[in-house]
Amino acid sequence: MPLRKLPFLAYSYTQINFSQGQREMGSKAHVSNSECCYPMSGGDGLHSYSRNSILQKKALEAVEELVNTIIQDKLEFNNLNISGISNTFHIADFGCSTGPNSFIAVQNIIKAVELKYNSLHQNDPPLEFHVFFNDHINNDFNTLFRKLPSPQEFFAAGVPGDFHGRLFPKASLHIVHSSSSVHWLSKIPDEVTNVSSPAWNKDSIYCTGFLNEVVAAYSTEFQKDMDNFLNSRAQELVVGGLMVLLIPGLPDGVHCSETHFGANYDVLRSCLVDMVKLGLINEEKVKAFNLPIYHPTTKELEVLLERNAYFSVERIESLPAYLFPSVQSNTSFMRAAMEEVINQHFGKEIVHSVFEFYAKKLSANYIDYIQKQRNVFIVLILKRST
Amino acid sequence: MPLRKLPFLAYSYTQINFSQGQREMGSKAHVSNSECCYPMSGGDGLHSYSRNSILQKKALEAVEELVNTIIQDKLEFNNLNISGISNTFHIADFGCSTGPNSFIAVQNIIKAVELKYNSLHQNDPPLEFHVFFNDHINNDFNTLFRKLPSPQEFFAAGVPGDFHGRLFPKASLHIVHSSSSVHWLSKIPDEVTNVSSPAWNKDSIYCTGFLNEVVAAYSTEFQKDMDNFLNSRAQELVVGGLMVLLIPGLPDGVHCSETHFGANYDVLRSCLVDMVKLGLINEEKVKAFNLPIYHPTTKELEVLLERNAYFSVERIESLPAYLFPSVQSNTSFMRAAMEEVINQHFGKEIVHSVFEFYAKKLSANYIDYIQKQRNVFIVLILKRST
């Protein structure tokens, strides 16, 4: 077991320390661990995802050229079953939220596909693009649709549903894209909120990386979810089709709590613990709270992909994640992503206070924060093999 | 010019009679005549479309058997470009609102297609169905998605946009359905709200059928919209594909104001005029108000289809429209359909009052109402010809 480190900020406002008595008190701190469904914050307001997703946008910008190169090199139209009456190229983005990042990603792909197609098929009719935007059934599709670019260079459709299962007919997609989505787990692993389990995540709300049992519980769930995601997409992609995944991850050998993401989650927990002390939220609720998030490393993904028979890895790379320039932008990002998780677990009325505490606490500890290690975005480009 | 009759209920609470002075007052009672976009009432509440669309549901039930027969007789799988890697059948419903009628319609079609396919292709893999639900960009797709049947026998997608233009790639649909939708015009004809025009619709808010100039303005707009709808669908349907349209219409030779639909609209106008007298709404606003609705006859549709080169008429029939059993159910139907029109023209704050007036006025005149002629649902089944 690696050296146990104090989670970031545990020494700041709050000494985070559940007593041994609490640990033995109940058999299982109850939480509904059924399928999670936490869409990003909807609408177009101050705290919306659509206004607070620059981290994700920067990752997309960083991979634009790489995606273009792979499409020029690896996409083979002859094998894609595109010819015929309908000259249509099908793209799906999984975890689209309310845009606009999803639109940017899709437009980059379209530009690259057109470039290649037009160079090879000068005498054929131009391609038409049918683009599918997927997210949870509770995602704010109304906002997504109102924000669709105009004029559109593609035909758009929204696809509601959990991407760990099938959402499209067999062999109906040519390129699949998903950015900042597959690190959201389909459920919180049962063990991490079970006070009788060796994997009870007593002192944290996420997989810090320092407790082997917690790591095992989280990474097992992540692998299961990824297998489901990959196997579903394998059915939906035509043979020869490409998949571009951007996953907010960890540099190899680095624990989550040593990074900015981990620091954010530590601040969040510390705020919750403060609010317990102030009588604003229930202690049991905090004990039962874990984030349905797992940040993998490149190595973990390589192992996972090695045992998947449907895809060849065309590229796997780590890009440094964007650094927020201010406490405010960092807080807004966290709120847009986490609001619904907080809302569902603690109730809507508490959300605003949580992020008021959050901004103050992050501000007070900003120097510690910026000294943490940068996270990475793992770019994974796969090809549906025969 | 046919004998001018008093519109229904003009003699009840309100004598509807704009003075000549008003007619000459201004050149054009201003109304924004840009593209209309009036989705049915969203959500799942008391006044929602999803709870108040029995008229439309009854029409669907009445045509179920007919649609099944046509699919058995006229759908030819060999010509539909279905075979190949992806064994997928594509269905689109235009004007889906928030369900559930759209789901019923689609499920009936799927049942009929499967019946035929399975009888002919016993050794082939089963069909997969990809179903697209279209409505205005401001439709409440969030509610639609949450109400999707579960378990689903099809892959679902929502398609936002105006169905008078292209919404799908070329030759990408096998069956198109649209119920109670194409009678909504893309805009209110300019002339009917222009006080200087001979087509100024001074004494009504819809096409009663008794003023030739008003009829010409409304029917011209309807024909233009239908041409755009048909020509767009002609591009999107595969050759051999079918289109099922249900249109709330008029019996041949009957004017709209002689029917229940017309009576409903007369009651609505009468309420608005009452509310002007009570100082609740502005008189100019009422003068500038017309419904973007046109109910055609079978004959009109036949003429329109004769000049369309893309479709053959497989069936055209009139079915009597459902009769609401109570003032309440009739009022709820009108509110679910008209709330957004009233809202956009007069403001949200007035909507509830309008339909309170409406229920009272309809109740007070119910005997007159039920003596009006029944409307019809025109069933139109077309085939995309070569």
mmCIF file of N, CA, C and O in Angstrom, chain B residues 87-146:
data_model
loop_
_atom_site.group_PDB
_atom_site.id
_atom_site.type_symbol
_atom_site.label_atom_id
_atom_site.label_comp_id
_atom_site.label_asym_id
_atom_site.label_seq_id
_atom_site.Cartn_x
_atom_site.Cartn_y
_atom_site.Cartn_z
ATOM 1 N N ASN B 87 -29.085 -3.425 -41.434
ATOM 2 C CA ASN B 87 -30.438 -3.863 -41.774
ATOM 3 C C ASN B 87 -31.450 -2.948 -41.091
ATOM 4 O O ASN B 87 -32.253 -3.379 -40.276
ATOM 5 N N THR B 88 -31.382 -1.689 -41.437
ATOM 6 C CA THR B 88 -32.125 -0.695 -40.668
ATOM 7 C C THR B 88 -33.225 -0.049 -41.491
ATOM 8 O O THR B 88 -33.019 0.336 -42.638
ATOM 9 N N PHE B 89 -34.377 0.074 -40.864
ATOM 10 C CA PHE B 89 -35.532 0.708 -41.478
ATOM 11 C C PHE B 89 -35.732 2.063 -40.798
ATOM 12 O O PHE B 89 -35.817 2.142 -39.580
ATOM 13 N N HIS B 90 -35.834 3.107 -41.620
ATOM 14 C CA HIS B 90 -35.876 4.467 -41.080
ATOM 15 C C HIS B 90 -37.272 5.076 -41.192
ATOM 16 O O HIS B 90 -37.830 5.172 -42.283
ATOM 17 N N ILE B 91 -37.789 5.522 -40.050
ATOM 18 C CA ILE B 91 -39.117 6.132 -40.004
ATOM 19 C C ILE B 91 -38.971 7.535 -39.414
ATOM 20 O O ILE B 91 -38.213 7.732 -38.465
ATOM 21 N N ALA B 92 -39.704 8.496 -39.980
ATOM 22 C CA ALA B 92 -39.695 9.830 -39.366
ATOM 23 C C ALA B 92 -41.117 10.317 -39.168
ATOM 24 O O ALA B 92 -41.970 10.154 -40.044
ATOM 25 N N ASP B 93 -41.356 10.902 -38.004
ATOM 26 C CA ASP B 93 -42.642 11.532 -37.733
ATOM 27 C C ASP B 93 -42.433 13.038 -37.687
ATOM 28 O O ASP B 93 -41.611 13.538 -36.911
ATOM 29 N N PHE B 94 -43.178 13.757 -38.519
ATOM 30 C CA PHE B 94 -43.021 15.211 -38.602
ATOM 31 C C PHE B 94 -44.137 15.885 -37.813
ATOM 32 O O PHE B 94 -45.313 15.681 -38.098
ATOM 33 N N GLY B 95 -43.736 16.699 -36.838
ATOM 34 C CA GLY B 95 -44.719 17.345 -35.966
ATOM 35 C C GLY B 95 -45.079 16.438 -34.811
ATOM 36 O O GLY B 95 -46.237 16.203 -34.517
ATOM 37 N N CYS B 96 -44.054 15.938 -34.124
ATOM 38 C CA CYS B 96 -44.274 14.910 -33.099
ATOM 39 C C CYS B 96 -44.772 15.480 -31.798
ATOM 40 O O CYS B 96 -45.300 14.753 -30.964
ATOM 41 N N SER B 97 -44.569 16.770 -31.563
ATOM 42 C CA SER B 97 -44.879 17.391 -30.278
ATOM 43 C C SER B 97 -44.166 16.631 -29.157
ATOM 44 O O SER B 97 -43.023 16.217 -29.324
ATOM 45 N N THR B 98 -44.824 16.420 -28.034
ATOM 46 C CA THR B 98 -44.166 15.761 -26.891
ATOM 47 C C THR B 98 -44.635 14.326 -26.715
ATOM 48 O O THR B 98 -44.447 13.733 -25.658
ATOM 49 N N GLY B 99 -45.203 13.731 -27.768
ATOM 50 C CA GLY B 99 -45.824 12.431 -27.618
ATOM 51 C C GLY B 99 -47.124 12.623 -26.861
ATOM 52 O O GLY B 99 -47.512 13.751 -26.614
ATOM 53 N N PRO B 100 -47.848 11.551 -26.517
ATOM 54 C CA PRO B 100 -47.558 10.159 -26.842
ATOM 55 C C PRO B 100 -48.116 9.712 -28.197
ATOM 56 O O PRO B 100 -47.840 8.606 -28.609
ATOM 57 N N ASN B 101 -48.894 10.592 -28.874
ATOM 58 C CA ASN B 101 -49.488 10.136 -30.135
ATOM 59 C C ASN B 101 -48.441 9.712 -31.148
ATOM 60 O O ASN B 101 -48.625 8.757 -31.901
ATOM 61 N N SER B 102 -47.345 10.436 -31.157
ATOM 62 C CA SER B 102 -46.286 10.127 -32.105
ATOM 63 C C SER B 102 -45.773 8.696 -31.883
ATOM 64 O O SER B 102 -45.482 7.970 -32.836
ATOM 65 N N PHE B 103 -45.674 8.297 -30.622
ATOM 66 C CA PHE B 103 -45.184 6.946 -30.312
ATOM 67 C C PHE B 103 -46.185 5.896 -30.803
ATOM 68 O O PHE B 103 -45.798 4.848 -31.326
ATOM 69 N N ILE B 104 -47.465 6.184 -30.608
ATOM 70 C CA ILE B 104 -48.499 5.243 -31.059
ATOM 71 C C ILE B 104 -48.412 5.068 -32.576
ATOM 72 O O ILE B 104 -48.412 3.954 -33.099
ATOM 73 N N ALA B 105 -48.311 6.183 -33.282
ATOM 74 C CA ALA B 105 -48.254 6.135 -34.747
ATOM 75 C C ALA B 105 -47.059 5.308 -35.210
ATOM 76 O O ALA B 105 -47.175 4.435 -36.082
ATOM 77 N N VAL B 106 -45.919 5.579 -34.595
ATOM 78 C CA VAL B 106 -44.682 4.911 -34.996
ATOM 79 C C VAL B 106 -44.750 3.415 -34.664
ATOM 80 O O VAL B 106 -44.323 2.560 -35.468
ATOM 81 N N GLN B 107 -45.291 3.096 -33.518
ATOM 82 C CA GLN B 107 -45.392 1.685 -33.136
ATOM 83 C C GLN B 107 -46.328 0.920 -34.067
ATOM 84 O O GLN B 107 -46.063 -0.235 -34.407
ATOM 85 N N ASN B 108 -47.388 1.570 -34.504
ATOM 86 C CA ASN B 108 -48.276 0.924 -35.486
ATOM 87 C C ASN B 108 -47.538 0.641 -36.786
ATOM 88 O O ASN B 108 -47.683 -0.424 -37.386
ATOM 89 N N ILE B 109 -46.758 1.610 -37.218
ATOM 90 C CA ILE B 109 -46.012 1.431 -38.475
ATOM 91 C C ILE B 109 -44.994 0.301 -38.322
ATOM 92 O O ILE B 109 -44.877 -0.570 -39.188
ATOM 93 N N ILE B 110 -44.274 0.299 -37.200
ATOM 94 C CA ILE B 110 -43.261 -0.743 -36.978
ATOM 95 C C ILE B 110 -43.899 -2.132 -36.998
ATOM 96 O O ILE B 110 -43.388 -3.057 -37.647
ATOM 97 N N LYS B 111 -45.033 -2.250 -36.320
ATOM 98 C CA LYS B 111 -45.731 -3.532 -36.260
ATOM 99 C C LYS B 111 -46.066 -4.008 -37.673
ATOM 100 O O LYS B 111 -45.843 -5.167 -38.022
ATOM 101 N N ALA B 112 -46.568 -3.102 -38.492
ATOM 102 C CA ALA B 112 -46.967 -3.466 -39.860
ATOM 103 C C ALA B 112 -45.752 -3.812 -40.721
ATOM 104 O O ALA B 112 -45.787 -4.770 -41.508
ATOM 105 N N VAL B 113 -44.677 -3.041 -40.579
ATOM 106 C CA VAL B 113 -43.473 -3.299 -41.382
ATOM 107 C C VAL B 113 -42.867 -4.648 -40.985
ATOM 108 O O VAL B 113 -42.473 -5.448 -41.849
ATOM 109 N N GLU B 114 -42.809 -4.901 -39.692
ATOM 110 C CA GLU B 114 -42.258 -6.187 -39.215
ATOM 111 C C GLU B 114 -43.072 -7.359 -39.734
ATOM 112 O O GLU B 114 -42.524 -8.377 -40.150
ATOM 113 N N LEU B 115 -44.375 -7.207 -39.694
ATOM 114 C CA LEU B 115 -45.271 -8.263 -40.177
ATOM 115 C C LEU B 115 -44.917 -8.620 -41.617
ATOM 116 O O LEU B 115 -44.745 -9.790 -41.972
ATOM 117 N N LYS B 116 -44.797 -7.601 -42.439
ATOM 118 C CA LYS B 116 -44.497 -7.866 -43.846
ATOM 119 C C LYS B 116 -43.077 -8.407 -44.019
ATOM 120 O O LYS B 116 -42.851 -9.375 -44.750
ATOM 121 N N TYR B 117 -42.127 -7.780 -43.358
ATOM 122 C CA TYR B 117 -40.722 -8.180 -43.509
ATOM 123 C C TYR B 117 -40.513 -9.633 -43.067
ATOM 124 O O TYR B 117 -39.881 -10.420 -43.766
ATOM 125 N N ASN B 118 -41.070 -9.954 -41.900
ATOM 126 C CA ASN B 118 -40.850 -11.304 -41.363
ATOM 127 C C ASN B 118 -41.491 -12.383 -42.226
ATOM 128 O O ASN B 118 -40.983 -13.504 -42.306
ATOM 129 N N SER B 119 -42.575 -12.029 -42.914
ATOM 130 C CA SER B 119 -43.213 -13.025 -43.784
ATOM 131 C C SER B 119 -42.376 -13.277 -45.034
ATOM 132 O O SER B 119 -42.411 -14.355 -45.618
ATOM 133 N N LEU B 120 -41.585 -12.294 -45.429
ATOM 134 C CA LEU B 120 -40.806 -12.423 -46.670
ATOM 135 C C LEU B 120 -39.346 -12.817 -46.433
ATOM 136 O O LEU B 120 -38.688 -13.328 -47.323
ATOM 137 N N HIS B 121 -38.830 -12.506 -45.252
ATOM 138 C CA HIS B 121 -37.386 -12.670 -45.004
ATOM 139 C C HIS B 121 -37.150 -13.533 -43.778
ATOM 140 O O HIS B 121 -36.481 -13.110 -42.821
ATOM 141 N N GLN B 122 -37.713 -14.740 -43.811
ATOM 142 C CA GLN B 122 -37.635 -15.580 -42.613
ATOM 143 C C GLN B 122 -36.207 -15.963 -42.233
ATOM 144 O O GLN B 122 -35.914 -16.229 -41.080
ATOM 145 N N ASN B 123 -35.324 -15.986 -43.211
ATOM 146 C CA ASN B 123 -33.952 -16.406 -42.906
ATOM 147 C C ASN B 123 -32.975 -15.244 -42.756
ATOM 148 O O ASN B 123 -31.783 -15.449 -42.545
ATOM 149 N N ASP B 124 -33.481 -14.056 -42.892
ATOM 150 C CA ASP B 124 -32.602 -12.884 -42.766
ATOM 151 C C ASP B 124 -32.598 -12.385 -41.319
ATOM 152 O O ASP B 124 -33.522 -12.652 -40.566
ATOM 153 N N PRO B 125 -31.553 -11.652 -40.967
ATOM 154 C CA PRO B 125 -31.559 -11.056 -39.617
ATOM 155 C C PRO B 125 -32.734 -10.077 -39.497
ATOM 156 O O PRO B 125 -33.153 -9.489 -40.495
ATOM 157 N N PRO B 126 -33.267 -9.925 -38.302
ATOM 158 C CA PRO B 126 -34.424 -9.032 -38.142
ATOM 159 C C PRO B 126 -34.053 -7.588 -38.456
ATOM 160 O O PRO B 126 -32.894 -7.194 -38.361
ATOM 161 N N LEU B 127 -35.064 -6.820 -38.834
ATOM 162 C CA LEU B 127 -34.849 -5.388 -39.073
ATOM 163 C C LEU B 127 -34.560 -4.672 -37.753
ATOM 164 O O LEU B 127 -35.075 -5.063 -36.714
ATOM 165 N N GLU B 128 -33.743 -3.633 -37.829
ATOM 166 C CA GLU B 128 -33.663 -2.685 -36.723
ATOM 167 C C GLU B 128 -34.368 -1.406 -37.191
ATOM 168 O O GLU B 128 -34.315 -1.068 -38.376
ATOM 169 N N PHE B 129 -35.003 -0.720 -36.257
ATOM 170 C CA PHE B 129 -35.738 0.487 -36.620
ATOM 171 C C PHE B 129 -35.072 1.724 -36.027
ATOM 172 O O PHE B 129 -34.780 1.766 -34.835
ATOM 173 N N HIS B 130 -34.833 2.688 -36.881
ATOM 174 C CA HIS B 130 -34.316 3.977 -36.426
ATOM 175 C C HIS B 130 -35.442 4.990 -36.641
ATOM 176 O O HIS B 130 -35.870 5.202 -37.779
ATOM 177 N N VAL B 131 -35.893 5.580 -35.561
ATOM 178 C CA VAL B 131 -37.072 6.446 -35.644
ATOM 179 C C VAL B 131 -36.702 7.872 -35.266
ATOM 180 O O VAL B 131 -36.079 8.121 -34.228
ATOM 181 N N PHE B 132 -37.113 8.797 -36.113
ATOM 182 C CA PHE B 132 -36.774 10.205 -35.936
ATOM 183 C C PHE B 132 -38.038 11.002 -35.617
ATOM 184 O O PHE B 132 -39.022 10.921 -36.351
ATOM 185 N N PHE B 133 -37.977 11.761 -34.526
ATOM 186 C CA PHE B 133 -39.124 12.562 -34.111
ATOM 187 C C PHE B 133 -38.815 14.033 -34.376
ATOM 188 O O PHE B 133 -37.942 14.618 -33.753
ATOM 189 N N ASN B 134 -39.550 14.597 -35.316
ATOM 190 C CA ASN B 134 -39.296 16.000 -35.682
ATOM 191 C C ASN B 134 -40.365 16.933 -35.144
ATOM 192 O O ASN B 134 -41.554 16.599 -35.115
ATOM 193 N N ASP B 135 -39.926 18.107 -34.752
ATOM 194 C CA ASP B 135 -40.849 19.221 -34.509
ATOM 195 C C ASP B 135 -40.033 20.512 -34.514
ATOM 196 O O ASP B 135 -38.808 20.488 -34.642
ATOM 197 N N HIS B 136 -40.745 21.645 -34.383
ATOM 198 C CA HIS B 136 -40.091 22.955 -34.303
ATOM 199 C C HIS B 136 -38.903 22.939 -33.343
ATOM 200 O O HIS B 136 -38.916 22.208 -32.348
ATOM 201 N N ILE B 137 -37.991 23.832 -33.569
ATOM 202 C CA ILE B 137 -36.828 23.938 -32.695
ATOM 203 C C ILE B 137 -37.233 24.321 -31.265
ATOM 204 O O ILE B 137 -36.531 24.011 -30.307
ATOM 205 N N ASN B 138 -38.382 24.957 -31.099
ATOM 206 C CA ASN B 138 -38.840 25.332 -29.757
ATOM 207 C C ASN B 138 -39.765 24.297 -29.120
ATOM 208 O O ASN B 138 -40.317 24.531 -28.052
ATOM 209 N N ASN B 139 -39.948 23.182 -29.781
ATOM 210 C CA ASN B 139 -40.737 22.097 -29.196
ATOM 211 C C ASN B 139 -40.059 21.609 -27.911
ATOM 212 O O ASN B 139 -38.847 21.705 -27.763
ATOM 213 N N ASP B 140 -40.848 21.052 -27.016
ATOM 214 C CA ASP B 140 -40.274 20.564 -25.759
ATOM 215 C C ASP B 140 -39.747 19.129 -25.949
ATOM 216 O O ASP B 140 -40.391 18.162 -25.568
ATOM 217 N N PHE B 141 -38.576 19.047 -26.549
ATOM 218 C CA PHE B 141 -37.965 17.727 -26.794
ATOM 219 C C PHE B 141 -37.573 17.042 -25.481
ATOM 220 O O PHE B 141 -37.546 15.824 -25.405
ATOM 221 N N ASN B 142 -37.255 17.842 -24.460
ATOM 222 C CA ASN B 142 -36.889 17.222 -23.166
ATOM 223 C C ASN B 142 -38.023 16.339 -22.661
ATOM 224 O O ASN B 142 -37.790 15.217 -22.191
ATOM 225 N N THR B 143 -39.244 16.846 -22.747
ATOM 226 C CA THR B 143 -40.395 16.044 -22.314
ATOM 227 C C THR B 143 -40.599 14.853 -23.249
ATOM 228 O O THR B 143 -40.821 13.723 -22.803
ATOM 229 N N LEU B 144 -40.516 15.102 -24.544
ATOM 230 C CA LEU B 144 -40.645 13.996 -25.511
ATOM 231 C C LEU B 144 -39.706 12.851 -25.167
ATOM 232 O O LEU B 144 -40.115 11.687 -25.099
ATOM 233 N N PHE B 145 -38.456 13.171 -24.915
ATOM 234 C CA PHE B 145 -37.451 12.133 -24.657
ATOM 235 C C PHE B 145 -37.760 11.374 -23.368
ATOM 236 O O PHE B 145 -37.573 10.168 -23.282
ATOM 237 N N ARG B 146 -38.216 12.122 -22.345
ATOM 238 C CA ARG B 146 -38.503 11.455 -21.068
ATOM 239 C C ARG B 146 -39.722 10.559 -21.163
ATOM 240 O O ARG B 146 -39.913 9.671 -20.345
#
